[in-house]
JSON list of C-alpha atoms in Angstrom, two decimals:
[
{"chain": "X", "resi": 1, "resn": "ASN", "atom": "CA", "xyz": [0.00, 0.01, 0.02]},
{"chain": "X", "resi": 2, "resn": "ALA", "atom": "CA", "xyz": [2.74, 2.48, 0.88]},
{"chain": "X", "resi": 3, "resn": "LEU", "atom": "CA", "xyz": [4.21, 2.29, -2.61]},
{"chain": "X", "resi": 4, "resn": "ARG", "atom": "CA", "xyz": [0.93, 3.38, -4.19]},
{"chain": "X", "resi": 5, "resn": "MET", "atom": "CA", "xyz": [1.01, 6.57, -2.09]},
{"chain": "X", "resi": 6, "resn": "ARG", "atom": "CA", "xyz": [4.18, 7.78, -3.90]},
{"chain": "X", "resi": 7, "resn": "PRO", "atom": "CA", "xyz": [6.31, 8.16, -0.75]},
{"chain": "X", "resi": 8, "resn": "ASP", "atom": "CA", "xyz": [9.49, 10.22, -0.61]},
{"chain": "X", "resi": 9, "resn": "ARG", "atom": "CA", "xyz": [11.00, 7.75, 1.80]},
{"chain": "X", "resi": 10, "resn": "ILE", "atom": "CA", "xyz": [10.38, 4.16, 2.84]},
{"chain": "X", "resi": 11, "resn": "ILE", "atom": "CA", "xyz": [11.50, 3.35, 6.34]},
{"chain": "X", "resi": 12, "resn": "VAL", "atom": "CA", "xyz": [11.26, -0.25, 7.59]},
{"chain": "X", "resi": 13, "resn": "GLY", "atom": "CA", "xyz": [12.07, -0.43, 11.32]},
{"chain": "X", "resi": 14, "resn": "GLU", "atom": "CA", "xyz": [13.70, -3.89, 11.16]},
{"chain": "X", "resi": 15, "resn": "VAL", "atom": "CA", "xyz": [13.68, -6.87, 8.87]},
{"chain": "X", "resi": 16, "resn": "ARG", "atom": "CA", "xyz": [13.85, -10.38, 10.34]},
{"chain": "X", "resi": 17, "resn": "GLY", "atom": "CA", "xyz": [12.41, -12.68, 7.67]},
{"chain": "X", "resi": 18, "resn": "GLY", "atom": "CA", "xyz": [10.82, -12.92, 4.26]},
{"chain": "X", "resi": 19, "resn": "GLU", "atom": "CA", "xyz": [9.75, -9.23, 4.39]},
{"chain": "X", "resi": 20, "resn": "ALA", "atom": "CA", "xyz": [13.37, -8.44, 3.44]},
{"chain": "X", "resi": 21, "resn": "LEU", "atom": "CA", "xyz": [12.53, -9.24, -0.16]},
{"chain": "X", "resi": 22, "resn": "ASP", "atom": "CA", "xyz": [9.63, -6.76, -0.14]},
{"chain": "X", "resi": 23, "resn": "MET", "atom": "CA", "xyz": [11.93, -4.14, 1.34]},
{"chain": "X", "resi": 24, "resn": "LEU", "atom": "CA", "xyz": [14.63, -4.74, -1.30]},
{"chain": "X", "resi": 25, "resn": "GLN", "atom": "CA", "xyz": [12.06, -4.60, -4.10]},
{"chain": "X", "resi": 26, "resn": "ALA", "atom": "CA", "xyz": [10.63, -1.33, -2.75]},
{"chain": "X", "resi": 27, "resn": "MET", "atom": "CA", "xyz": [14.15, 0.19, -2.47]},
{"chain": "X", "resi": 28, "resn": "ASN", "atom": "CA", "xyz": [14.78, -0.84, -6.06]},
{"chain": "X", "resi": 29, "resn": "THR", "atom": "CA", "xyz": [11.75, 1.08, -7.37]},
{"chain": "X", "resi": 30, "resn": "GLY", "atom": "CA", "xyz": [13.33, 4.57, -7.18]},
{"chain": "X", "resi": 31, "resn": "HIS", "atom": "CA", "xyz": [12.54, 5.44, -3.55]},
{"chain": "X", "resi": 32, "resn": "GLU", "atom": "CA", "xyz": [15.72, 7.25, -2.73]},
{"chain": "X", "resi": 33, "resn": "GLY", "atom": "CA", "xyz": [16.56, 7.72, 0.96]},
{"chain": "X", "resi": 34, "resn": "SER", "atom": "CA", "xyz": [14.85, 4.53, 2.02]},
{"chain": "X", "resi": 35, "resn": "LEU", "atom": "CA", "xyz": [16.32, 2.70, 5.04]},
{"chain": "X", "resi": 36, "resn": "SER", "atom": "CA", "xyz": [15.97, -0.25, 7.30]},
{"chain": "X", "resi": 37, "resn": "THR", "atom": "CA", "xyz": [17.74, -2.09, 10.10]},
{"chain": "X", "resi": 38, "resn": "ALA", "atom": "CA", "xyz": [18.73, -5.72, 10.67]},
{"chain": "X", "resi": 39, "resn": "HIS", "atom": "CA", "xyz": [20.87, -7.63, 13.14]},
{"chain": "X", "resi": 40, "resn": "ALA", "atom": "CA", "xyz": [24.21, -9.05, 11.97]},
{"chain": "X", "resi": 41, "resn": "ASN", "atom": "CA", "xyz": [27.80, -9.24, 13.22]},
{"chain": "X", "resi": 42, "resn": "SER", "atom": "CA", "xyz": [29.28, -7.12, 10.41]},
{"chain": "X", "resi": 43, "resn": "PRO", "atom": "CA", "xyz": [28.39, -5.45, 7.11]},
{"chain": "X", "resi": 44, "resn": "ARG", "atom": "CA", "xyz": [29.51, -8.56, 5.23]},
{"chain": "X", "resi": 45, "resn": "ASP", "atom": "CA", "xyz": [27.36, -10.73, 7.51]},
{"chain": "X", "resi": 46, "resn": "LEU", "atom": "CA", "xyz": [24.42, -8.38, 6.85]},
{"chain": "X", "resi": 47, "resn": "LEU", "atom": "CA", "xyz": [24.64, -9.16, 3.13]},
{"chain": "X", "resi": 48, "resn": "SER", "atom": "CA", "xyz": [24.43, -12.89, 3.87]},
{"chain": "X", "resi": 49, "resn": "ARG", "atom": "CA", "xyz": [21.56, -12.41, 6.31]},
{"chain": "X", "resi": 50, "resn": "LEU", "atom": "CA", "xyz": [19.57, -10.27, 3.79]},
{"chain": "X", "resi": 51, "resn": "GLU", "atom": "CA", "xyz": [20.10, -13.01, 1.21]},
{"chain": "X", "resi": 52, "resn": "THR", "atom": "CA", "xyz": [18.83, -15.66, 3.65]},
{"chain": "X", "resi": 53, "resn": "MET", "atom": "CA", "xyz": [15.89, -13.55, 4.79]},
{"chain": "X", "resi": 54, "resn": "ALA", "atom": "CA", "xyz": [14.85, -12.77, 1.19]},
{"chain": "X", "resi": 55, "resn": "LEU", "atom": "CA", "xyz": [14.94, -16.47, 0.39]},
{"chain": "X", "resi": 56, "resn": "MET", "atom": "CA", "xyz": [12.54, -17.05, 3.33]},
{"chain": "X", "resi": 57, "resn": "SER", "atom": "CA", "xyz": [9.78, -15.25, 1.41]},
{"chain": "X", "resi": 58, "resn": "ASP", "atom": "CA", "xyz": [7.04, -17.07, -0.41]},
{"chain": "X", "resi": 59, "resn": "VAL", "atom": "CA", "xyz": [8.65, -16.12, -3.74]},
{"chain": "X", "resi": 60, "resn": "GLU", "atom": "CA", "xyz": [11.06, -18.67, -5.29]},
{"chain": "X", "resi": 61, "resn": "LEU", "atom": "CA", "xyz": [14.10, -16.77, -6.58]},
{"chain": "X", "resi": 62, "resn": "PRO", "atom": "CA", "xyz": [17.58, -17.87, -7.50]},
{"chain": "X", "resi": 63, "resn": "VAL", "atom": "CA", "xyz": [20.35, -16.65, -5.12]},
{"chain": "X", "resi": 64, "resn": "SER", "atom": "CA", "xyz": [21.91, -14.70, -8.00]},
{"chain": "X", "resi": 65, "resn": "HIS", "atom": "CA", "xyz": [18.72, -12.63, -8.40]},
{"chain": "X", "resi": 66, "resn": "VAL", "atom": "CA", "xyz": [18.56, -11.90, -4.68]},
{"chain": "X", "resi": 67, "resn": "ARG", "atom": "CA", "xyz": [22.20, -10.67, -4.80]},
{"chain": "X", "resi": 68, "resn": "GLU", "atom": "CA", "xyz": [21.33, -8.40, -7.72]},
{"chain": "X", "resi": 69, "resn": "GLN", "atom": "CA", "xyz": [18.45, -7.00, -5.68]},
{"chain": "X", "resi": 70, "resn": "ILE", "atom": "CA", "xyz": [20.76, -6.36, -2.68]},
{"chain": "X", "resi": 71, "resn": "ALA", "atom": "CA", "xyz": [23.47, -4.71, -4.83]},
{"chain": "X", "resi": 72, "resn": "GLY", "atom": "CA", "xyz": [20.86, -2.53, -6.51]},
{"chain": "X", "resi": 73, "resn": "ALA", "atom": "CA", "xyz": [18.99, -1.62, -3.34]},
{"chain": "X", "resi": 74, "resn": "LEU", "atom": "CA", "xyz": [21.78, -0.66, -0.91]},
{"chain": "X", "resi": 75, "resn": "ASP", "atom": "CA", "xyz": [24.33, 2.08, -1.20]},
{"chain": "X", "resi": 76, "resn": "LEU", "atom": "CA", "xyz": [25.70, 2.23, 2.37]},
{"chain": "X", "resi": 77, "resn": "ILE", "atom": "CA", "xyz": [25.72, 0.09, 5.43]},
{"chain": "X", "resi": 78, "resn": "ALA", "atom": "CA", "xyz": [26.35, 1.58, 8.86]},
{"chain": "X", "resi": 79, "resn": "HIS", "atom": "CA", "xyz": [27.44, -1.02, 11.42]},
{"chain": "X", "resi": 80, "resn": "MET", "atom": "CA", "xyz": [26.99, -0.31, 15.11]},
{"chain": "X", "resi": 81, "resn": "SER", "atom": "CA", "xyz": [28.94, -2.17, 17.77]},
{"chain": "X", "resi": 82, "resn": "ARG", "atom": "CA", "xyz": [28.70, -2.23, 21.53]},
{"chain": "X", "resi": 83, "resn": "MET", "atom": "CA", "xyz": [31.82, -1.08, 23.35]},
{"chain": "X", "resi": 84, "resn": "PRO", "atom": "CA", "xyz": [33.09, -2.71, 26.59]},
{"chain": "X", "resi": 85, "resn": "ASP", "atom": "CA", "xyz": [31.54, 0.13, 28.64]},
{"chain": "X", "resi": 86, "resn": "GLY", "atom": "CA", "xyz": [28.09, -0.67, 27.13]},
{"chain": "X", "resi": 87, "resn": "SER", "atom": "CA", "xyz": [27.96, 2.34, 24.83]},
{"chain": "X", "resi": 88, "resn": "ARG", "atom": "CA", "xyz": [27.39, 1.92, 21.10]},
{"chain": "X", "resi": 89, "resn": "VAL", "atom": "CA", "xyz": [29.44, 3.39, 18.29]},
{"chain": "X", "resi": 90, "resn": "VAL", "atom": "CA", "xyz": [29.20, 3.33, 14.53]},
{"chain": "X", "resi": 91, "resn": "ALA", "atom": "CA", "xyz": [32.03, 0.83, 13.99]},
{"chain": "X", "resi": 92, "resn": "ARG", "atom": "CA", "xyz": [32.02, 0.91, 10.21]},
{"chain": "X", "resi": 93, "resn": "ILE", "atom": "CA", "xyz": [30.46, 2.64, 7.28]},
{"chain": "X", "resi": 94, "resn": "SER", "atom": "CA", "xyz": [30.68, 0.51, 4.21]},
{"chain": "X", "resi": 95, "resn": "ALA", "atom": "CA", "xyz": [29.74, 1.15, 0.59]},
{"chain": "X", "resi": 96, "resn": "VAL", "atom": "CA", "xyz": [27.94, -1.45, -1.52]},
{"chain": "X", "resi": 97, "resn": "GLU", "atom": "CA", "xyz": [29.77, -1.18, -4.84]},
{"chain": "X", "resi": 98, "resn": "GLY", "atom": "CA", "xyz": [27.78, -3.48, -7.09]},
{"chain": "X", "resi": 99, "resn": "LEU", "atom": "CA", "xyz": [28.34, -7.07, -8.19]},
{"chain": "X", "resi": 100, "resn": "ARG", "atom": "CA", "xyz": [31.35, -8.99, -9.47]},
{"chain": "X", "resi": 101, "resn": "SER", "atom": "CA", "xyz": [31.16, -12.70, -10.28]},
{"chain": "X", "resi": 102, "resn": "GLU", "atom": "CA", "xyz": [27.77, -12.94, -8.58]},
{"chain": "X", "resi": 103, "resn": "SER", "atom": "CA", "xyz": [29.21, -11.55, -5.31]},
{"chain": "X", "resi": 104, "resn": "VAL", "atom": "CA", "xyz": [28.15, -8.26, -3.76]},
{"chain": "X", "resi": 105, "resn": "LEU", "atom": "CA", "xyz": [31.14, -5.93, -3.52]},
{"chain": "X", "resi": 106, "resn": "LEU", "atom": "CA", "xyz": [31.50, -4.23, -0.16]},
{"chain": "X", "resi": 107, "resn": "GLU", "atom": "CA", "xyz": [34.15, -1.68, 0.77]},
{"chain": "X", "resi": 108, "resn": "ASP", "atom": "CA", "xyz": [34.72, 0.01, 4.16]},
{"chain": "X", "resi": 109, "resn": "ILE", "atom": "CA", "xyz": [34.73, 3.81, 3.89]},
{"chain": "X", "resi": 110, "resn": "PHE", "atom": "CA", "xyz": [35.24, 4.61, 7.58]},
{"chain": "X", "resi": 111, "resn": "ALA", "atom": "CA", "xyz": [36.19, 2.41, 10.49]},
{"chain": "X", "resi": 112, "resn": "TRP", "atom": "CA", "xyz": [36.19, 2.96, 14.24]},
{"chain": "X", "resi": 113, "resn": "ARG", "atom": "CA", "xyz": [39.67, 3.21, 15.73]},
{"chain": "X", "resi": 114, "resn": "ARG", "atom": "CA", "xyz": [39.88, 1.78, 19.23]},
{"chain": "X", "resi": 115, "resn": "GLY", "atom": "CA", "xyz": [42.57, 2.63, 21.73]},
{"chain": "X", "resi": 116, "resn": "PRO", "atom": "CA", "xyz": [43.65, 5.68, 23.67]},
{"chain": "X", "resi": 117, "resn": "GLN", "atom": "CA", "xyz": [42.38, 8.08, 20.99]},
{"chain": "X", "resi": 118, "resn": "PRO", "atom": "CA", "xyz": [39.25, 6.39, 19.61]},
{"chain": "X", "resi": 119, "resn": "GLY", "atom": "CA", "xyz": [37.46, 7.78, 16.60]},
{"chain": "X", "resi": 120, "resn": "PHE", "atom": "CA", "xyz": [36.71, 7.28, 12.92]},
{"chain": "X", "resi": 121, "resn": "GLU", "atom": "CA", "xyz": [39.48, 6.59, 10.45]},
{"chain": "X", "resi": 122, "resn": "ALA", "atom": "CA", "xyz": [39.05, 7.03, 6.73]},
{"chain": "X", "resi": 123, "resn": "THR", "atom": "CA", "xyz": [40.10, 3.89, 4.79]},
{"chain": "X", "resi": 124, "resn": "GLY", "atom": "CA", "xyz": [41.10, 5.85, 1.69]},
{"chain": "X", "resi": 125, "resn": "MET", "atom": "CA", "xyz": [38.38, 4.25, -0.39]},
{"chain": "X", "resi": 126, "resn": "LEU", "atom": "CA", "xyz": [36.32, 6.72, -2.56]},
{"chain": "X", "resi": 127, "resn": "PRO", "atom": "CA", "xyz": [32.78, 5.34, -2.70]},
{"chain": "X", "resi": 128, "resn": "SER", "atom": "CA", "xyz": [30.93, 5.39, -6.07]},
{"chain": "X", "resi": 129, "resn": "ILE", "atom": "CA", "xyz": [28.04, 7.14, -4.33]},
{"chain": "X", "resi": 130, "resn": "LEU", "atom": "CA", "xyz": [30.07, 10.39, -4.58]},
{"chain": "X", "resi": 131, "resn": "ARG", "atom": "CA", "xyz": [29.19, 10.55, -8.29]},
{"chain": "X", "resi": 132, "resn": "MET", "atom": "CA", "xyz": [25.48, 10.38, -7.52]},
{"chain": "X", "resi": 133, "resn": "LEU", "atom": "CA", "xyz": [25.83, 13.09, -4.84]},
{"chain": "X", "resi": 134, "resn": "GLU", "atom": "CA", "xyz": [27.68, 15.32, -7.27]},
{"chain": "X", "resi": 135, "resn": "GLU", "atom": "CA", "xyz": [24.91, 14.87, -9.84]},
{"chain": "X", "resi": 136, "resn": "ARG", "atom": "CA", "xyz": [22.52, 16.25, -7.19]},
{"chain": "X", "resi": 137, "resn": "ASP", "atom": "CA", "xyz": [24.85, 19.18, -6.47]},
{"chain": "X", "resi": 138, "resn": "GLU", "atom": "CA", "xyz": [25.62, 17.66, -3.02]},
{"chain": "X", "resi": 139, "resn": "ARG", "atom": "CA", "xyz": [29.31, 18.36, -2.55]},
{"chain": "X", "resi": 140, "resn": "VAL", "atom": "CA", "xyz": [31.40, 16.18, -0.29]},
{"chain": "X", "resi": 141, "resn": "ASP", "atom": "CA", "xyz": [35.13, 17.02, -0.22]},
{"chain": "X", "resi": 142, "resn": "PRO", "atom": "CA", "xyz": [36.88, 13.79, -1.39]},
{"chain": "X", "resi": 143, "resn": "ARG", "atom": "CA", "xyz": [39.74, 14.53, 1.05]},
{"chain": "X", "resi": 144, "resn": "VAL", "atom": "CA", "xyz": [37.54, 13.35, 3.91]},
{"chain": "X", "resi": 145, "resn": "PHE", "atom": "CA", "xyz": [37.99, 9.87, 2.48]},
{"chain": "X", "resi": 146, "resn": "SER", "atom": "CA", "xyz": [41.78, 10.13, 2.52]},
{"chain": "X", "resi": 147, "resn": "GLY", "atom": "CA", "xyz": [43.53, 7.80, 4.86]},
{"chain": "X", "resi": 148, "resn": "SER", "atom": "CA", "xyz": [46.71, 9.92, 4.57]},
{"chain": "X", "resi": 149, "resn": "ALA", "atom": "CA", "xyz": [46.05, 12.31, 7.50]},
{"chain": "X", "resi": 150, "resn": "SER", "atom": "CA", "xyz": [47.53, 11.29, 10.84]},
{"chain": "X", "resi": 151, "resn": "GLY", "atom": "CA", "xyz": [46.48, 11.11, 14.48]},
{"chain": "X", "resi": 152, "resn": "ASP", "atom": "CA", "xyz": [43.74, 13.41, 15.73]},
{"chain": "X", "resi": 153, "resn": "GLU", "atom": "CA", "xyz": [43.57, 15.20, 12.41]},
{"chain": "X", "resi": 154, "resn": "GLN", "atom": "CA", "xyz": [42.63, 11.98, 10.63]},
{"chain": "X", "resi": 155, "resn": "GLY", "atom": "CA", "xyz": [40.02, 11.03, 13.19]},
{"chain": "X", "resi": 156, "resn": "ALA", "atom": "CA", "xyz": [38.46, 14.51, 13.11]},
{"chain": "X", "resi": 157, "resn": "GLU", "atom": "CA", "xyz": [38.61, 14.63, 9.38]},
{"chain": "X", "resi": 158, "resn": "ALA", "atom": "CA", "xyz": [37.13, 11.19, 8.95]},
{"chain": "X", "resi": 159, "resn": "GLN", "atom": "CA", "xyz": [34.42, 11.83, 11.57]},
{"chain": "X", "resi": 160, "resn": "GLY", "atom": "CA", "xyz": [33.53, 15.08, 9.85]},
{"chain": "X", "resi": 161, "resn": "GLY", "atom": "CA", "xyz": [33.53, 13.29, 6.51]},
{"chain": "X", "resi": 162, "resn": "ALA", "atom": "CA", "xyz": [31.27, 10.56, 7.81]},
{"chain": "X", "resi": 163, "resn": "SER", "atom": "CA", "xyz": [28.94, 13.22, 9.11]},
{"chain": "X", "resi": 164, "resn": "ARG", "atom": "CA", "xyz": [28.97, 15.10, 5.80]},
{"chain": "X", "resi": 165, "resn": "VAL", "atom": "CA", "xyz": [28.28, 11.91, 3.84]},
{"chain": "X", "resi": 166, "resn": "ALA", "atom": "CA", "xyz": [25.44, 11.13, 6.23]},
{"chain": "X", "resi": 167, "resn": "GLN", "atom": "CA", "xyz": [23.98, 14.64, 5.87]},
{"chain": "X", "resi": 168, "resn": "ALA", "atom": "CA", "xyz": [24.20, 14.94, 2.09]},
{"chain": "X", "resi": 169, "resn": "GLY", "atom": "CA", "xyz": [21.02, 14.41, 0.09]},
{"chain": "X", "resi": 170, "resn": "ALA", "atom": "CA", "xyz": [18.05, 15.14, 2.30]},
{"chain": "X", "resi": 171, "resn": "ALA", "atom": "CA", "xyz": [16.88, 18.27, 4.00]},
{"chain": "X", "resi": 172, "resn": "LYS", "atom": "CA", "xyz": [14.85, 16.40, 6.66]},
{"chain": "X", "resi": 173, "resn": "ARG", "atom": "CA", "xyz": [15.72, 13.12, 8.24]},
{"chain": "X", "resi": 174, "resn": "PRO", "atom": "CA", "xyz": [14.58, 11.25, 11.29]},
{"chain": "X", "resi": 175, "resn": "ALA", "atom": "CA", "xyz": [16.78, 10.96, 14.35]},
{"chain": "X", "resi": 176, "resn": "TRP", "atom": "CA", "xyz": [18.95, 7.86, 14.58]},
{"chain": "X", "resi": 177, "resn": "PRO", "atom": "CA", "xyz": [17.09, 5.00, 16.17]},
{"chain": "X", "resi": 178, "resn": "GLY", "atom": "CA", "xyz": [18.48, 4.07, 19.61]},
{"chain": "X", "resi": 179, "resn": "LYS", "atom": "CA", "xyz": [19.55, 0.56, 18.63]},
{"chain": "X", "resi": 180, "resn": "ALA", "atom": "CA", "xyz": [20.67, 1.02, 15.01]},
{"chain": "X", "resi": 181, "resn": "ALA", "atom": "CA", "xyz": [22.53, 3.54, 12.99]},
{"chain": "X", "resi": 182, "resn": "SER", "atom": "CA", "xyz": [20.80, 4.60, 9.81]},
{"chain": "X", "resi": 183, "resn": "TRP", "atom": "CA", "xyz": [20.12, 7.78, 7.92]},
{"chain": "X", "resi": 184, "resn": "PRO", "atom": "CA", "xyz": [18.13, 8.21, 4.73]},
{"chain": "X", "resi": 185, "resn": "GLY", "atom": "CA", "xyz": [19.73, 11.25, 3.18]},
{"chain": "X", "resi": 186, "resn": "SER", "atom": "CA", "xyz": [23.24, 9.83, 2.73]},
{"chain": "X", "resi": 187, "resn": "ALA", "atom": "CA", "xyz": [22.27, 8.02, -0.40]},
{"chain": "X", "resi": 188, "resn": "ARG", "atom": "CA", "xyz": [19.40, 6.49, -2.21]},
{"chain": "X", "resi": 189, "resn": "ARG", "atom": "CA", "xyz": [19.13, 3.70, 0.29]},
{"chain": "X", "resi": 190, "resn": "LEU", "atom": "CA", "xyz": [20.97, 2.76, 3.40]},
{"chain": "X", "resi": 191, "resn": "GLY", "atom": "CA", "xyz": [20.98, -0.52, 5.25]},
{"chain": "X", "resi": 192, "resn": "SER", "atom": "CA", "xyz": [22.17, -0.63, 8.81]},
{"chain": "X", "resi": 193, "resn": "VAL", "atom": "CA", "xyz": [23.28, -3.41, 10.94]},
{"chain": "X", "resi": 194, "resn": "VAL", "atom": "CA", "xyz": [23.39, -3.85, 14.69]},
{"chain": "X", "resi": 195, "resn": "GLU", "atom": "CA", "xyz": [25.81, -6.20, 16.36]}
]
């Protein structure tokens, strides 16, 4: 029903089963800024879980088709992890970069650095989503993705970059859910994963 109402965003609180296929199909119909959450141990594990959940639906699909749906539906995955003190941090922001040899390509953009000076570190990977953002006149300085800065400068630069990537693309966005990290404006679609 929601798709018939021409929504600007589709937000699915959490997927746990066969409804994952419906979510992927909705995200693949041009609803930019859609998002959802799911539980998995890592962004890579989320891809496997989404595949499994989609195959739990009543629709018989080959695995290769499900992988195409995943690669077409997701642009970014934000992975939250619980720290030893019980707090949660965004441990990784990963870009879904398409398919190669029937495998979904996944590249970390930012990763959480543990230790005495915790914070985000850029991995040096430039996500393909930058092209889409530029086409929309959303400017993100590519230097925020550079892994060449050092120490506090790198953490601050990467954290600022992660924030700018998250903020590009939508004027209004809901607050982050308490148990999962996700934002709709960073791209067409974002999946998030909770550890």
